[in-house]
Coordinates of C-alpha atoms in Angstrom, one line a residue:
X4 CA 140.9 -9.6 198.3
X5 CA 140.9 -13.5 197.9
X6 CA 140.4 -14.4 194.2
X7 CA 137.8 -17.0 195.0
X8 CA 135.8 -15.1 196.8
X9 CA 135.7 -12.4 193.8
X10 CA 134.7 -14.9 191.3
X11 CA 132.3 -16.2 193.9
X12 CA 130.8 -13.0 193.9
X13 CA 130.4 -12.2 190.1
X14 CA 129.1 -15.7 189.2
X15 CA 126.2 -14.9 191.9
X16 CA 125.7 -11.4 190.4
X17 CA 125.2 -13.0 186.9
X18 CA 128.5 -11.0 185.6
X19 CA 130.8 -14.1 185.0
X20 CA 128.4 -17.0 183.6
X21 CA 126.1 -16.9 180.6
X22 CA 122.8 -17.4 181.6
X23 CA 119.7 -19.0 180.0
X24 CA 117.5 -16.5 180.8
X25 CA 117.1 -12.2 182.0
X26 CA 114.8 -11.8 184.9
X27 CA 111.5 -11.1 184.0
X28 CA 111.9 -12.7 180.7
X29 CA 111.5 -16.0 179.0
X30 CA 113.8 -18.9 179.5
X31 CA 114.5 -21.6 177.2
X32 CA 117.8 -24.1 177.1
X33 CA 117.8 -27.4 175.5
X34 CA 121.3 -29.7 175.7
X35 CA 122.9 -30.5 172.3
X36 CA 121.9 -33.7 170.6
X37 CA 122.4 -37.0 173.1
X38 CA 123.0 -34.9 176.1
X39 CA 121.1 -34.1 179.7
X40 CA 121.1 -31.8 181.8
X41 CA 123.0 -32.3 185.1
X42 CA 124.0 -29.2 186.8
X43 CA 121.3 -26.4 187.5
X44 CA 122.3 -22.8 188.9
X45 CA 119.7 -20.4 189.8
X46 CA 120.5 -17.0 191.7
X47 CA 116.7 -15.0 192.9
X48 CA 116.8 -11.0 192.7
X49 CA 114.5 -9.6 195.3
X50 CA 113.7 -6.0 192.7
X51 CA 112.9 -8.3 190.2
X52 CA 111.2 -10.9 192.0
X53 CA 112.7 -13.6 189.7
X54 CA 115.7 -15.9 189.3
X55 CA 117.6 -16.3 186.4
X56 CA 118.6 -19.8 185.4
X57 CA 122.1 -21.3 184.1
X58 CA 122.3 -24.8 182.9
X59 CA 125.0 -27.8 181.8
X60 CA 124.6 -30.9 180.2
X61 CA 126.9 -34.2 179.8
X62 CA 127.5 -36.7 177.2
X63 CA 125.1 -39.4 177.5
X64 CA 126.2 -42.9 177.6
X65 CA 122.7 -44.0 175.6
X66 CA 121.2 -43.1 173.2
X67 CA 118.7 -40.1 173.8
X68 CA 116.3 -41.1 170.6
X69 CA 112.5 -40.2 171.5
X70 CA 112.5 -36.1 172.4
X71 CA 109.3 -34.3 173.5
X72 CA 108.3 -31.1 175.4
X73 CA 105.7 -31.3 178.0
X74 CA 102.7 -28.8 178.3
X75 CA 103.2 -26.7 181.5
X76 CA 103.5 -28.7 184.8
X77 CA 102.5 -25.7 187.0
X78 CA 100.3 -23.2 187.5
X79 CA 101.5 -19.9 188.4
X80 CA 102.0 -19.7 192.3
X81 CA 101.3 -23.7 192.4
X82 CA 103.2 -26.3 193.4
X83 CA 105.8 -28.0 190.4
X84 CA 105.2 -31.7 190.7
X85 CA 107.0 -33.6 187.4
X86 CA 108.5 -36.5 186.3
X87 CA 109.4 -38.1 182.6
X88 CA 107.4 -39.9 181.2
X89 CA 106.7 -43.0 178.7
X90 CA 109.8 -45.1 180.3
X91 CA 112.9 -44.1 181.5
X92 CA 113.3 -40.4 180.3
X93 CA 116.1 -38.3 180.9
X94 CA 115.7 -34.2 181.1
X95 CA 117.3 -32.4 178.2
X96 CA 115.5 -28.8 177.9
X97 CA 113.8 -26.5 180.2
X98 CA 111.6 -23.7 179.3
X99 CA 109.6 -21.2 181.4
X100 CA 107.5 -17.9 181.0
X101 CA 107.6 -14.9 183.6
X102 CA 104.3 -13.3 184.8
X103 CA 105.1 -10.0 186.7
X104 CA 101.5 -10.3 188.2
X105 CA 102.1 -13.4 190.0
X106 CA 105.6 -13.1 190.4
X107 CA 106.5 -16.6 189.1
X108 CA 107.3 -18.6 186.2
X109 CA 105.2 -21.4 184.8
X110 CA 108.0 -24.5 183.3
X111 CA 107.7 -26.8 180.3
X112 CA 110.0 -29.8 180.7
X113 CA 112.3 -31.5 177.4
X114 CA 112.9 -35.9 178.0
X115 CA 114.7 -37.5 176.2
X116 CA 114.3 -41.8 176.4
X117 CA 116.5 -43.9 175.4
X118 CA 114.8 -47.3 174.2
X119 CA 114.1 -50.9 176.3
X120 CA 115.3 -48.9 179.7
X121 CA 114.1 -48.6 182.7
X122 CA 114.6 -46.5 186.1
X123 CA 116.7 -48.0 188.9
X124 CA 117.7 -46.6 192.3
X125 CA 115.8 -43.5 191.8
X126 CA 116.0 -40.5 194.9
X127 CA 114.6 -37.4 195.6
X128 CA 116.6 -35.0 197.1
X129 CA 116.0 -32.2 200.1
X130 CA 115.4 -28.8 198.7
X131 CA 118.7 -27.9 197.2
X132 CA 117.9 -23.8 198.0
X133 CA 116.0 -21.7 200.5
X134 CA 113.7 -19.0 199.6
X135 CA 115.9 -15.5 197.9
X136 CA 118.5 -17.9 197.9
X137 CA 121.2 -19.0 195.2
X138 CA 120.6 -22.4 194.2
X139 CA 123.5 -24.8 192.8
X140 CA 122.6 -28.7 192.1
X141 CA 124.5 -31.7 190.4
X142 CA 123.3 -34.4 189.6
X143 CA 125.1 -37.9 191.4
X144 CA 128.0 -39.2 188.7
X145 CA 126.0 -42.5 187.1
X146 CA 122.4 -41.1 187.4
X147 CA 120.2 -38.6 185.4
X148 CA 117.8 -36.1 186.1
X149 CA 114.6 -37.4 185.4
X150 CA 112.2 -34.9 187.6
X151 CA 111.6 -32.2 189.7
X152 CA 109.2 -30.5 192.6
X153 CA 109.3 -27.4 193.5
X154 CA 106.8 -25.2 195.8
X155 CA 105.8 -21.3 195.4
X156 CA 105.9 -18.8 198.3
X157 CA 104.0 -15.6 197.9
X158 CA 105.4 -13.9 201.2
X159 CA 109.1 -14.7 199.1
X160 CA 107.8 -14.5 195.7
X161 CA 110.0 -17.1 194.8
X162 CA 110.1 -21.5 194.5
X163 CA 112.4 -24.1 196.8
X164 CA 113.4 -26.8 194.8
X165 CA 114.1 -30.4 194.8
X166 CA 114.7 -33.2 192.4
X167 CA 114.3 -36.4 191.5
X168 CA 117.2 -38.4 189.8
X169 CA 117.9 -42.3 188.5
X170 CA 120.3 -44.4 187.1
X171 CA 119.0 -45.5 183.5
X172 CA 119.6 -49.3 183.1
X173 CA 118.7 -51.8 180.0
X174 CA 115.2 -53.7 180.8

């Protein structure tokens, strides 16, 4: 059997990469010190009705000085509409809380914002995943992740995601 296809395999079954998170459980993952994060891998698990999350971060080129959590930007089994705030924040941390009931997770967002910057040639992109799906982003080389949407099925159980990313230039 081809190699790459077995490896393929094991990272999607959660065997081969450390995670953030169990299904059904909490996740949290904050980058080290004067990082963000900029690649996102989710695989969903139709038993479980949940995905588990894995996370990586790069080396900023600023510095990532004023840090806070936001409260919850969703309701369970509502749509996910967030975006840094206070300037030009970057996102460094994700946390998120599983409710068997609804099936979904509610998200809590880390920025980081470097000081006198501003957002420049900011996108959105399509939904990177389809419902039950795996989902693999990364963010453009020169820009940071700076937001997200995302939208809750209840036939699926499970969210479609897009995000939102800018470069992060003096102003």
């Amino acid at each position: 059997m081809n190699p790459l296809i077995v490896i393929s395999a094991l990272m999607l079954i959660g065997l081969a990469s450390a995670w953030s998170n169990n299904y059904d459980r909490q996740l949290y993952f904050e980058c080290p010190d004067n990082e963000s994060i900029n690649n996102i891998k989710s695989v969903h698990n139709n038993h479980h009705e949940d995905r588990i999350w894995d996370f990586e971060c790069r080396r900023s080129s600023l510095v990532l000085d004023s840090c806070s959590w936001s409260g919850f930007a969703n309701s369970y089994d509502d749509a996910l509409s967030f975006q840094c705030q206070n300037g030009a924040g970057v996102v460094t941390g994700m946390k998120s809380d599983h409710d068997n009931h609804h099936e979904d997770r509610r998200w809590k967002i880390k920025c980081c914002k470097p000081r006198s910057t501003c957002y420049s040639e900011c996108k959105l992109t399509p939904y990177v995943n389809e419902y039950d799906r795996p989902l693999s982003y990364s963010v453009e080389t020169g820009y940071y992740l700076t937001g997200m949407e995302s939208v809750h099925d209840n036939h699926h159980e499970d969210r479609i995601w897009r995000y939102r990313y800018c470069k992060v230039i003096p102003c």
